Amino acid sequence: KGKAMKLKNILIVAISLLFTSQIYAKQKEKIPDFSGRWALTELLCERDLYMVTNYVFKQKGNKVWGAYDGGASAGKGLDEGRIKGIIKENRLFIQECSILDEDKNRLNKCSEYSGPHYYFVKDRNVLKRYSISYIKYENYDEQEKREKPDIFYRDIRNKTIPLKKIGNC
């Protein structure tokens, strides 16, 4: 009777460990993969001005790092720098750090990280970028239902990135 009870306890512990490891594996699987090069192209119609924003994300678990660059077809709209981020509840919250000074001269390092001002949600093969600097909703789910995000497409060589037109074209 003692051996049977001991065997039953061992079996319960083994099943519990197996169940716990499966839950942990499922949770680990659910972290979306944000890695890669992502691009947004916009046309400000009234000004005939093109703008391009690129992010390159590298990811390990829920930590993300990488770079960004962006610019306009006219003026001093250029910016570039580094990013760092963390994934919480399937959202990537990023902080940016410019490597350009006020005159757009390249610096060797970032002065300091800002933000986070943006977060990304992965939706199939696109990233949706939302602004959190001016969040006016109770929570992120409500914001995502009401706002139109910026859509970033995976930047694959020799593939055209869809153009977002702003204004009267």
PDB file of N, CA, C and O in Angstrom, residues 9 30-31 33 35 52 59 66 80 120 123 131 151 157-158 162 164:
ATOM      1  N   ASN A   9       1.948   9.378  -5.985  1.00  0.00           N
ATOM      2  CA  ASN A   9       2.462  10.736  -5.760  1.00  0.00           C
ATOM      3  C   ASN A   9       3.479  11.123  -6.832  1.00  0.00           C
ATOM      4  O   ASN A   9       3.473  12.248  -7.328  1.00  0.00           O
ATOM      5  N   LYS A  30       3.901  32.270 -28.018  1.00  0.00           N
ATOM      6  CA  LYS A  30       2.992  33.359 -28.349  1.00  0.00           C
ATOM      7  C   LYS A  30       3.681  34.695 -28.588  1.00  0.00           C
ATOM      8  O   LYS A  30       3.051  35.615 -29.063  1.00  0.00           O
ATOM      9  N   ILE A  31       4.948  34.838 -28.275  1.00  0.00           N
ATOM     10  CA  ILE A  31       5.631  36.110 -28.514  1.00  0.00           C
ATOM     11  C   ILE A  31       5.800  36.287 -30.016  1.00  0.00           C
ATOM     12  O   ILE A  31       6.438  35.484 -30.680  1.00  0.00           O
ATOM     13  N   ASP A  33       7.095  37.514 -33.656  1.00  0.00           N
ATOM     14  CA  ASP A  33       8.427  37.788 -34.186  1.00  0.00           C
ATOM     15  C   ASP A  33       8.404  39.119 -34.939  1.00  0.00           C
ATOM     16  O   ASP A  33       7.824  39.218 -36.016  1.00  0.00           O
ATOM     17  N   SER A  35      11.270  40.672 -35.756  1.00  0.00           N
ATOM     18  CA  SER A  35      12.572  40.857 -36.393  1.00  0.00           C
ATOM     19  C   SER A  35      12.439  41.066 -37.902  1.00  0.00           C
ATOM     20  O   SER A  35      11.484  40.624 -38.525  1.00  0.00           O
ATOM     21  N   VAL A  52       9.951  58.355 -46.278  1.00  0.00           N
ATOM     22  CA  VAL A  52      10.191  56.932 -46.064  1.00  0.00           C
ATOM     23  C   VAL A  52      10.694  56.745 -44.638  1.00  0.00           C
ATOM     24  O   VAL A  52      11.563  57.484 -44.173  1.00  0.00           O
ATOM     25  N   GLN A  59      15.613  40.513 -32.549  1.00  0.00           N
ATOM     26  CA  GLN A  59      14.834  40.111 -31.388  1.00  0.00           C
ATOM     27  C   GLN A  59      15.399  38.864 -30.742  1.00  0.00           C
ATOM     28  O   GLN A  59      15.835  37.945 -31.417  1.00  0.00           O
ATOM     29  N   GLY A  66      17.754  47.526 -32.451  1.00  0.00           N
ATOM     30  CA  GLY A  66      17.970  47.714 -33.872  1.00  0.00           C
ATOM     31  C   GLY A  66      18.192  49.159 -34.234  1.00  0.00           C
ATOM     32  O   GLY A  66      18.776  49.921 -33.462  1.00  0.00           O
ATOM     33  N   GLU A  80      17.973  59.434 -38.178  1.00  0.00           N
ATOM     34  CA  GLU A  80      18.357  58.029 -38.042  1.00  0.00           C
ATOM     35  C   GLU A  80      18.908  57.800 -36.656  1.00  0.00           C
ATOM     36  O   GLU A  80      19.347  58.725 -35.982  1.00  0.00           O
ATOM     37  N   PHE A 120       4.165  48.816 -31.614  1.00  0.00           N
ATOM     38  CA  PHE A 120       3.816  48.071 -32.813  1.00  0.00           C
ATOM     39  C   PHE A 120       3.016  46.831 -32.435  1.00  0.00           C
ATOM     40  O   PHE A 120       3.259  46.221 -31.401  1.00  0.00           O
ATOM     41  N   ASP A 123       0.403  42.071 -37.331  1.00  0.00           N
ATOM     42  CA  ASP A 123      -0.852  41.567 -37.883  1.00  0.00           C
ATOM     43  C   ASP A 123      -0.517  40.872 -39.200  1.00  0.00           C
ATOM     44  O   ASP A 123      -0.319  41.535 -40.220  1.00  0.00           O
ATOM     45  N   SER A 131       0.736  55.589 -31.907  1.00  0.00           N
ATOM     46  CA  SER A 131       1.401  56.590 -31.086  1.00  0.00           C
ATOM     47  C   SER A 131       0.894  56.461 -29.656  1.00  0.00           C
ATOM     48  O   SER A 131      -0.306  56.351 -29.437  1.00  0.00           O
ATOM     49  N   ILE A 151       0.989  51.694 -41.272  1.00  0.00           N
ATOM     50  CA  ILE A 151       1.223  50.296 -41.659  1.00  0.00           C
ATOM     51  C   ILE A 151       2.625  50.161 -42.240  1.00  0.00           C
ATOM     52  O   ILE A 151       2.962  50.816 -43.224  1.00  0.00           O
ATOM     53  N   ARG A 157      13.909  43.014 -50.694  1.00  0.00           N
ATOM     54  CA  ARG A 157      14.545  43.551 -51.898  1.00  0.00           C
ATOM     55  C   ARG A 157      13.719  43.226 -53.136  1.00  0.00           C
ATOM     56  O   ARG A 157      13.144  42.150 -53.252  1.00  0.00           O
ATOM     57  N   ASN A 158      13.640  44.176 -54.054  1.00  0.00           N
ATOM     58  CA  ASN A 158      12.906  44.050 -55.319  1.00  0.00           C
ATOM     59  C   ASN A 158      11.397  43.896 -55.135  1.00  0.00           C
ATOM     60  O   ASN A 158      10.718  43.362 -56.001  1.00  0.00           O
ATOM     61  N   PRO A 162       3.784  49.347 -50.556  1.00  0.00           N
ATOM     62  CA  PRO A 162       2.612  50.185 -50.862  1.00  0.00           C
ATOM     63  C   PRO A 162       2.801  51.624 -50.368  1.00  0.00           C
ATOM     64  O   PRO A 162       3.408  51.864 -49.327  1.00  0.00           O
ATOM     65  N   LYS A 164       1.374  55.132 -48.950  1.00  0.00           N
ATOM     66  CA  LYS A 164       0.258  55.742 -48.217  1.00  0.00           C
ATOM     67  C   LYS A 164       0.130  57.180 -48.671  1.00  0.00           C
ATOM     68  O   LYS A 164       1.079  57.960 -48.542  1.00  0.00           O
TER      69      LYS A 164
END
